mmCIF file of C-alpha atoms and ligand atoms in Angstrom:
data_model
loop_
_atom_site.group_PDB
_atom_site.id
_atom_site.type_symbol
_atom_site.label_atom_id
_atom_site.label_comp_id
_atom_site.label_asym_id
_atom_site.label_seq_id
_atom_site.Cartn_x
_atom_site.Cartn_y
_atom_site.Cartn_z
ATOM 1 C CA UNK W 1 -3.130 -7.451 21.775
ATOM 2 C CA UNK W 2 0.052 -8.394 19.883
ATOM 3 C CA UNK W 3 1.676 -5.916 17.474
ATOM 4 C CA UNK W 4 0.355 -6.169 13.913
ATOM 5 C CA UNK W 5 3.907 -6.890 12.748
ATOM 6 C CA UNK W 6 7.430 -6.349 14.021
ATOM 7 C CA UNK W 7 8.370 -4.342 10.932
ATOM 8 C CA UNK W 8 6.176 -2.501 8.419
ATOM 9 C CA UNK W 9 6.990 -0.490 5.289
ATOM 10 C CA UNK W 10 4.492 1.916 3.713
ATOM 11 C CA UNK W 11 5.008 3.522 0.288
ATOM 12 C CA UNK W 12 3.681 7.036 -0.412
ATOM 13 C CA UNK W 13 3.505 7.834 3.305
ATOM 14 C CA UNK W 14 3.994 11.630 3.222
ATOM 15 C CA UNK W 15 0.265 12.378 2.854
ATOM 16 C CA UNK W 16 -3.207 10.873 2.619
ATOM 17 C CA UNK W 17 -3.845 7.246 3.528
ATOM 18 C CA UNK W 18 -0.126 6.392 3.719
ATOM 19 C CA UNK W 19 0.583 9.119 6.282
ATOM 20 C CA UNK W 20 -2.404 8.051 8.392
ATOM 21 C CA UNK W 21 -1.287 4.406 8.266
ATOM 22 C CA UNK W 22 2.086 5.439 9.686
ATOM 23 C CA UNK W 23 0.423 7.708 12.281
ATOM 24 C CA UNK W 24 -1.928 5.014 13.581
ATOM 25 C CA UNK W 25 0.711 2.277 13.523
ATOM 26 C CA UNK W 26 3.094 4.441 15.566
ATOM 27 C CA UNK W 27 0.370 5.440 18.046
ATOM 28 C CA UNK W 28 -0.979 1.910 18.567
ATOM 29 C CA UNK W 29 -0.632 0.359 22.049
ATOM 30 C CA UNK W 30 1.845 -2.247 20.673
ATOM 31 C CA UNK W 31 3.530 -0.395 17.804
ATOM 32 C CA UNK W 32 5.774 -2.217 15.347
ATOM 33 C CA UNK W 33 9.445 -1.981 16.302
ATOM 34 C CA UNK W 34 10.296 -0.590 12.861
ATOM 35 C CA UNK W 35 7.963 1.562 10.765
ATOM 36 C CA UNK W 36 9.637 2.400 7.470
ATOM 37 C CA UNK W 37 7.770 5.455 6.251
ATOM 38 C CA UNK W 38 8.819 5.887 2.655
ATOM 39 C CA UNK W 39 8.158 8.659 0.169
ATOM 40 C CA UNK W 40 9.737 10.377 -2.815
ATOM 41 C CA UNK W 41 11.253 13.313 -0.915
ATOM 42 C CA UNK W 42 11.410 12.665 2.836
ATOM 43 C CA UNK W 43 13.739 15.645 3.469
ATOM 44 C CA UNK W 44 11.791 18.176 1.388
ATOM 45 C CA UNK W 45 8.726 20.326 2.061
ATOM 46 C CA UNK W 46 6.349 17.585 0.843
ATOM 47 C CA UNK W 47 7.612 15.377 3.665
ATOM 48 C CA UNK W 48 7.002 17.968 6.418
ATOM 49 C CA UNK W 49 4.046 16.251 8.136
ATOM 50 C CA UNK W 50 5.945 12.980 8.090
ATOM 51 C CA UNK W 51 9.099 14.602 9.476
ATOM 52 C CA UNK W 52 7.062 16.040 12.366
ATOM 53 C CA UNK W 53 5.467 12.660 13.058
ATOM 54 C CA UNK W 54 8.821 10.867 12.961
ATOM 55 C CA UNK W 55 10.232 13.368 15.462
ATOM 56 C CA UNK W 56 7.627 12.128 17.992
ATOM 57 C CA UNK W 57 8.107 8.393 17.406
ATOM 58 C CA UNK W 58 11.526 6.715 17.360
ATOM 59 C CA UNK W 59 9.969 3.653 15.686
ATOM 60 C CA UNK W 60 9.443 5.687 12.475
ATOM 61 C CA UNK W 61 12.354 5.688 10.052
ATOM 62 C CA UNK W 62 12.094 7.922 6.997
ATOM 63 C CA UNK W 63 13.337 6.275 3.821
ATOM 64 C CA UNK W 64 13.471 7.703 0.312
ATOM 65 C CA UNK W 65 11.534 5.511 -2.156
ATOM 66 C CA UNK W 66 10.164 6.473 -5.547
ATOM 67 C CA UNK W 67 8.083 3.490 -6.663
ATOM 68 C CA UNK W 68 8.865 4.063 -10.353
ATOM 69 C CA UNK W 69 12.625 4.430 -9.940
ATOM 70 C CA UNK W 70 14.568 1.184 -9.610
ATOM 71 C CA UNK W 71 17.792 2.676 -8.126
ATOM 72 C CA UNK W 72 15.632 4.457 -5.537
ATOM 73 C CA UNK W 73 13.828 1.194 -4.637
ATOM 74 C CA UNK W 74 17.158 -0.627 -4.353
ATOM 75 C CA UNK W 75 18.533 2.159 -2.137
ATOM 76 C CA UNK W 76 15.475 1.734 0.106
ATOM 77 C CA UNK W 77 16.042 -2.039 0.303
ATOM 78 C CA UNK W 78 19.620 -1.395 1.454
ATOM 79 C CA UNK W 79 18.543 1.197 4.036
ATOM 80 C CA UNK W 80 15.787 -1.056 5.415
ATOM 81 C CA UNK W 81 18.083 -4.111 5.433
ATOM 82 C CA UNK W 82 20.705 -2.264 7.449
ATOM 83 C CA UNK W 83 18.108 -1.238 10.074
ATOM 84 C CA UNK W 84 16.688 -4.762 10.295
ATOM 85 C CA UNK W 85 20.168 -6.348 10.543
ATOM 86 C CA UNK W 86 19.585 -10.127 10.507
ATOM 87 C CA UNK W 87 15.790 -9.869 10.529
ATOM 88 C CA UNK W 88 13.366 -9.736 7.607
ATOM 89 C CA UNK W 89 10.571 -7.319 6.723
ATOM 90 C CA UNK W 90 7.161 -8.563 7.865
ATOM 91 C CA UNK W 91 4.673 -6.261 6.190
ATOM 92 C CA UNK W 92 4.945 -4.310 2.926
ATOM 93 C CA UNK W 93 2.059 -1.933 2.162
ATOM 94 C CA UNK W 94 2.075 -0.761 -1.464
ATOM 95 C CA UNK W 95 -0.009 2.365 -0.964
ATOM 96 C CA UNK W 96 1.560 4.877 -3.407
ATOM 97 C CA UNK W 97 -0.749 5.562 -6.314
ATOM 98 C CA UNK W 98 -1.913 8.145 -8.815
ATOM 99 C CA UNK W 99 -5.368 8.852 -10.128
ATOM 100 C CA UNK W 100 -6.494 10.000 -13.555
ATOM 101 C CA UNK W 101 -9.861 11.292 -14.643
ATOM 102 C CA UNK W 102 -9.256 10.812 -18.366
ATOM 103 C CA UNK W 103 -12.228 9.801 -20.468
ATOM 104 C CA UNK W 104 -12.118 7.791 -23.678
ATOM 105 C CA UNK W 105 -12.107 11.066 -25.602
ATOM 106 C CA UNK W 106 -9.562 12.937 -23.499
ATOM 107 C CA UNK W 107 -7.001 10.276 -22.657
ATOM 108 C CA UNK W 108 -3.614 10.081 -24.275
ATOM 109 C CA UNK W 109 -1.092 7.269 -24.148
ATOM 110 C CA UNK W 110 1.278 9.178 -21.882
ATOM 111 C CA UNK W 111 -1.348 9.531 -19.154
ATOM 112 C CA UNK W 112 -2.323 5.883 -19.488
ATOM 113 C CA UNK W 113 1.294 4.689 -19.301
ATOM 114 C CA UNK W 114 2.045 6.962 -16.382
ATOM 115 C CA UNK W 115 -0.859 5.466 -14.370
ATOM 116 C CA UNK W 116 0.394 1.967 -15.220
ATOM 117 C CA UNK W 117 3.958 2.891 -14.243
ATOM 118 C CA UNK W 118 2.926 3.999 -10.741
ATOM 119 C CA UNK W 119 -0.037 1.726 -10.014
ATOM 120 C CA UNK W 120 1.144 -1.534 -11.595
ATOM 121 C CA UNK W 121 4.881 -1.513 -12.311
ATOM 122 C CA UNK W 122 5.509 0.323 -9.014
ATOM 123 C CA UNK W 123 4.041 -2.292 -6.641
ATOM 124 C CA UNK W 124 5.495 -5.156 -8.729
ATOM 125 C CA UNK W 125 9.028 -3.741 -8.660
ATOM 126 C CA UNK W 126 8.854 -2.750 -5.003
ATOM 127 C CA UNK W 127 7.632 -6.238 -4.048
ATOM 128 C CA UNK W 128 10.227 -7.915 -6.260
ATOM 129 C CA UNK W 129 13.099 -5.969 -4.685
ATOM 130 C CA UNK W 130 11.866 -6.471 -1.097
ATOM 131 C CA UNK W 131 11.155 -10.177 -1.661
ATOM 132 C CA UNK W 132 14.418 -11.413 -0.073
ATOM 133 C CA UNK W 133 13.600 -9.460 3.116
ATOM 134 C CA UNK W 134 9.982 -10.734 3.093
ATOM 135 C CA UNK W 135 11.208 -14.306 2.602
ATOM 136 C CA UNK W 136 13.616 -13.889 5.475
ATOM 137 C CA UNK W 137 10.756 -12.748 7.724
ATOM 138 C CA UNK W 138 8.547 -15.644 6.568
ATOM 139 C CA UNK W 139 11.242 -18.120 7.623
ATOM 140 C CA UNK W 140 11.405 -16.619 11.139
ATOM 141 C CA UNK W 141 11.436 -19.053 14.039
ATOM 142 C CA UNK W 142 7.999 -20.200 15.207
ATOM 143 C CA UNK W 143 6.125 -18.740 12.232
ATOM 144 C CA UNK W 144 3.374 -20.840 10.694
ATOM 145 C CA UNK W 145 0.322 -20.137 8.556
ATOM 146 C CA UNK W 146 -0.118 -16.824 6.770
ATOM 147 C CA UNK W 147 -0.468 -13.483 8.564
ATOM 148 C CA UNK W 148 0.730 -9.884 8.549
ATOM 149 C CA UNK W 149 2.856 -10.636 11.601
ATOM 150 C CA UNK W 150 4.727 -13.298 9.595
ATOM 151 C CA UNK W 151 5.107 -11.852 6.059
ATOM 152 C CA UNK W 152 2.615 -10.042 3.861
ATOM 153 C CA UNK W 153 2.189 -7.766 0.853
ATOM 154 C CA UNK W 154 -0.844 -5.467 0.933
ATOM 155 C CA UNK W 155 -1.708 -3.657 -2.285
ATOM 156 C CA UNK W 156 -3.997 -0.673 -1.816
ATOM 157 C CA UNK W 157 -6.494 -1.034 -4.633
ATOM 158 C CA UNK W 158 -9.904 0.445 -5.390
ATOM 159 C CA UNK W 159 -13.424 -0.715 -6.061
ATOM 160 C CA UNK W 160 -13.185 1.315 -9.287
ATOM 161 C CA UNK W 161 -10.746 -1.318 -10.562
ATOM 162 C CA UNK W 162 -13.272 -4.116 -10.098
ATOM 163 C CA UNK W 163 -14.276 -5.530 -13.492
ATOM 164 C CA UNK W 164 -17.077 -7.449 -11.770
ATOM 165 C CA UNK W 165 -18.633 -4.269 -10.323
ATOM 166 C CA UNK W 166 -17.752 -1.870 -13.173
ATOM 167 C CA UNK W 167 -19.083 0.945 -10.969
ATOM 168 C CA UNK W 168 -20.363 4.281 -12.294
ATOM 169 C CA UNK W 169 -18.404 4.337 -15.560
ATOM 170 C CA UNK W 170 -20.611 6.978 -17.243
ATOM 171 C CA UNK W 171 -20.102 9.422 -14.318
ATOM 172 C CA UNK W 172 -16.406 8.662 -13.791
ATOM 173 C CA UNK W 173 -14.795 6.899 -16.761
ATOM 174 C CA UNK W 174 -11.232 7.247 -15.383
ATOM 175 C CA UNK W 175 -9.809 4.760 -17.895
ATOM 176 C CA UNK W 176 -6.121 4.947 -16.867
ATOM 177 C CA UNK W 177 -6.919 4.670 -13.145
ATOM 178 C CA UNK W 178 -9.463 1.847 -13.430
ATOM 179 C CA UNK W 179 -7.433 -0.182 -15.936
ATOM 180 C CA UNK W 180 -4.209 0.174 -13.947
ATOM 181 C CA UNK W 181 -5.904 -0.855 -10.683
ATOM 182 C CA UNK W 182 -7.549 -3.845 -12.419
ATOM 183 C CA UNK W 183 -4.074 -4.855 -13.612
ATOM 184 C CA UNK W 184 -2.730 -4.308 -10.095
ATOM 185 C CA UNK W 185 -5.463 -6.658 -8.841
ATOM 186 C CA UNK W 186 -4.243 -9.377 -11.201
ATOM 187 C CA UNK W 187 -0.739 -8.835 -9.883
ATOM 188 C CA UNK W 188 -2.052 -9.335 -6.332
ATOM 189 C CA UNK W 189 -3.759 -12.599 -7.317
ATOM 190 C CA UNK W 190 -0.614 -13.888 -9.033
ATOM 191 C CA UNK W 191 1.603 -12.956 -6.108
ATOM 192 C CA UNK W 192 -0.790 -14.595 -3.649
ATOM 193 C CA UNK W 193 -0.688 -17.827 -5.659
ATOM 194 C CA UNK W 194 3.076 -17.724 -6.130
ATOM 195 C CA UNK W 195 4.153 -16.632 -2.657
ATOM 196 C CA UNK W 196 1.746 -18.663 -0.515
ATOM 197 C CA UNK W 197 4.182 -21.611 -0.329
ATOM 198 C CA UNK W 198 6.917 -19.246 0.803
ATOM 199 C CA UNK W 199 4.744 -18.163 3.756
ATOM 200 C CA UNK W 200 3.888 -14.724 2.313
ATOM 201 C CA UNK W 201 0.293 -13.511 2.311
ATOM 202 C CA UNK W 202 -0.955 -11.117 -0.425
ATOM 203 C CA UNK W 203 -4.201 -9.159 -0.360
ATOM 204 C CA UNK W 204 -5.782 -6.202 -2.207
ATOM 205 C CA UNK W 205 -7.612 -3.652 -0.040
ATOM 206 C CA UNK W 206 -10.096 -0.974 -1.111
ATOM 207 C CA UNK W 207 -9.834 1.855 1.461
ATOM 208 C CA UNK W 208 -13.288 3.314 0.767
ATOM 209 C CA UNK W 209 -13.825 6.727 -0.822
ATOM 210 C CA UNK W 210 -11.620 8.783 1.460
ATOM 211 C CA UNK W 211 -11.084 12.529 2.010
ATOM 212 C CA UNK W 212 -7.508 12.949 0.754
ATOM 213 C CA UNK W 213 -5.939 14.924 -2.082
ATOM 214 C CA UNK W 214 -6.947 12.059 -4.375
ATOM 215 C CA UNK W 215 -10.366 11.347 -2.870
ATOM 216 C CA UNK W 216 -11.162 15.104 -2.602
ATOM 217 C CA UNK W 217 -13.322 16.880 -0.025
ATOM 218 C CA UNK W 218 -16.436 15.307 -1.565
ATOM 219 C CA UNK W 219 -15.481 11.872 -0.223
ATOM 220 C CA UNK W 220 -17.715 10.630 2.608
ATOM 221 C CA UNK W 221 -15.042 8.853 4.645
ATOM 222 C CA UNK W 222 -12.497 10.467 6.981
ATOM 223 C CA UNK W 223 -8.987 9.107 6.516
ATOM 224 C CA UNK W 224 -8.765 8.215 10.245
ATOM 225 C CA UNK W 225 -11.848 6.022 9.960
ATOM 226 C CA UNK W 226 -10.687 4.291 6.767
ATOM 227 C CA UNK W 227 -7.272 3.505 8.237
ATOM 228 C CA UNK W 228 -8.749 2.201 11.523
ATOM 229 C CA UNK W 229 -10.773 -0.199 9.402
ATOM 230 C CA UNK W 230 -7.817 -1.202 7.222
ATOM 231 C CA UNK W 231 -5.609 -1.962 10.247
ATOM 232 C CA UNK W 232 -8.369 -4.086 11.820
ATOM 233 C CA UNK W 233 -8.751 -6.005 8.564
ATOM 234 C CA UNK W 234 -4.972 -6.523 8.333
ATOM 235 C CA UNK W 235 -4.808 -7.887 11.884
ATOM 236 C CA UNK W 236 -7.379 -10.551 10.985
ATOM 237 C CA UNK W 237 -5.892 -11.744 7.674
ATOM 238 C CA UNK W 238 -4.942 -15.413 7.492
ATOM 239 C CA UNK W 239 -4.437 -18.342 5.143
ATOM 240 C CA UNK W 240 -8.186 -18.184 4.396
ATOM 241 C CA UNK W 241 -8.073 -14.603 3.108
ATOM 242 C CA UNK W 242 -4.783 -14.649 1.195
ATOM 243 C CA UNK W 243 -5.486 -13.727 -2.413
ATOM 244 C CA UNK W 244 -8.683 -11.865 -1.465
ATOM 245 C CA UNK W 245 -9.951 -8.442 -2.540
ATOM 246 C CA UNK W 246 -11.396 -6.839 0.598
ATOM 247 C CA UNK W 247 -12.687 -3.419 1.518
ATOM 248 C CA UNK W 248 -11.706 -1.422 4.617
ATOM 249 C CA UNK W 249 -14.533 -3.089 6.549
ATOM 250 C CA UNK W 250 -13.441 -6.608 5.624
ATOM 251 C CA UNK W 251 -16.155 -7.251 3.007
ATOM 252 C CA UNK W 252 -15.123 -9.357 0.025
ATOM 253 C CA UNK W 253 -15.265 -7.558 -3.331
ATOM 254 C CA UNK W 254 -15.593 -9.113 -6.780
ATOM 255 C CA UNK W 255 -12.449 -8.865 -8.902
HETATM 256 P P1 NDP T 1 -2.980 10.906 -2.265
HETATM 257 O O1 NDP T 1 -3.033 11.473 -3.630
HETATM 258 O O2 NDP T 1 -3.463 11.680 -1.118
HETATM 259 O O3 NDP T 1 -1.494 10.381 -1.950
HETATM 260 C C1 NDP T 1 -0.824 9.602 -2.908
HETATM 261 C C2 NDP T 1 0.513 9.211 -2.337
HETATM 262 O O4 NDP T 1 1.205 8.394 -3.314
HETATM 263 C C3 NDP T 1 1.412 10.417 -2.052
HETATM 264 O O5 NDP T 1 2.173 10.174 -0.905
HETATM 265 C C4 NDP T 1 2.304 10.447 -3.280
HETATM 266 O O6 NDP T 1 3.557 11.064 -3.056
HETATM 267 C C5 NDP T 1 2.495 8.951 -3.486
HETATM 268 N N1 NDP T 1 3.075 8.639 -4.769
HETATM 269 C C6 NDP T 1 2.596 8.869 -6.004
HETATM 270 N N2 NDP T 1 3.475 8.425 -6.927
HETATM 271 C C7 NDP T 1 4.525 7.913 -6.254
HETATM 272 C C8 NDP T 1 5.737 7.311 -6.610
HETATM 273 N N3 NDP T 1 6.100 7.164 -7.894
HETATM 274 N N4 NDP T 1 6.560 6.857 -5.641
HETATM 275 C C9 NDP T 1 6.245 7.002 -4.345
HETATM 276 N N5 NDP T 1 5.134 7.601 -3.929
HETATM 277 C C10 NDP T 1 4.276 8.037 -4.874
HETATM 278 O O7 NDP T 1 -3.809 9.521 -2.379
HETATM 279 P P2 NDP T 1 -4.535 8.626 -1.272
HETATM 280 O O8 NDP T 1 -3.799 8.676 0.005
HETATM 281 O O9 NDP T 1 -5.968 8.939 -1.327
HETATM 282 O O10 NDP T 1 -4.350 7.196 -1.971
HETATM 283 C C11 NDP T 1 -3.508 6.183 -1.458
HETATM 284 C C12 NDP T 1 -3.868 4.879 -2.181
HETATM 285 O O11 NDP T 1 -5.255 4.589 -1.965
HETATM 286 C C13 NDP T 1 -3.687 4.961 -3.703
HETATM 287 O O12 NDP T 1 -3.128 3.748 -4.171
HETATM 288 C C14 NDP T 1 -5.102 5.134 -4.224
HETATM 289 O O13 NDP T 1 -5.279 4.643 -5.528
HETATM 290 C C15 NDP T 1 -5.896 4.337 -3.197
HETATM 291 N N6 NDP T 1 -7.314 4.733 -3.109
HETATM 292 C C16 NDP T 1 -7.693 5.954 -2.651
HETATM 293 C C17 NDP T 1 -9.030 6.304 -2.564
HETATM 294 C C18 NDP T 1 -9.506 7.605 -2.019
HETATM 295 O O14 NDP T 1 -10.750 7.820 -2.020
HETATM 296 N N7 NDP T 1 -8.662 8.483 -1.531
HETATM 297 C C19 NDP T 1 -10.079 5.358 -3.017
HETATM 298 C C20 NDP T 1 -9.583 4.091 -3.476
HETATM 299 C C21 NDP T 1 -8.252 3.817 -3.506
HETATM 300 P P3 NDP T 1 3.889 12.617 -3.529
HETATM 301 O O15 NDP T 1 3.417 13.492 -2.403
HETATM 302 O O16 NDP T 1 5.367 12.598 -3.695
HETATM 303 O O17 NDP T 1 3.129 12.858 -4.797
#
């Protein structure tokens, strides 16, 4: 089987789903040549698991990237560009995110704006700044149609952001989280429509309810299982699924 993509960048890859994405990509039979594992503090104690993983796999390059800090994003673009030399970036996975359990009664504007900063402005700014490298990859020789091996932006979303489903609001109101992920979904749809002609695929993926710091121990799904599913879905994305909202098993979700 061919590699999913020659180069992949994952945001928020020091723990949870992001770390497992990097782990499984690096351990795959045909790993990407470049795996840019980005996080806020790759050298610090919060990056320890990632540092240990990178020590075992030369394909993993640690890059500092705070998704809400423009100079940090631009520094990451420069670092990635210098590794890739004259090649572009094939696959950008906007995974970094924050949750919030605020209810209508408890929420304050700061919490709401903070969720929007990370979950909406973050992926938009990261994609905007990496666009020249994605466009370069999309123009690569012999590339046609849409796929992750050509050029793609994957936004890790959640079913809780689906307006169509509006799941379990009384039990888990989570206004800042749901509203920011619904806005992120709109961003994905807009990007898919705008970037299709440039050869760049855009999709939103719900990873399932996963045992991570965010998903908590109560979650039914192991992170390994979720990420296996996500990577299988990514390998099968095409022109037909660009602009879709899919879950980790490939099922289509209502926006
Ligand atoms: P975790 O809380 O385990 O990890 C979140 C990651 O995002 C951490 O690496 C964190 O870094 C990073 N992050 C947060 N803010 C920023 C920022 N400003 N810049 C860069 N990185 C940042 O969450 P999960 O792994 O569970 O979630 C990953 C994605 O999956 C999120 O987008 C989430 O909304 C989505 N999701 C998760 C579900 C679940 O059940 N777990 C369900 C549905 C969706 P740091 O260590 O520095 O804080």
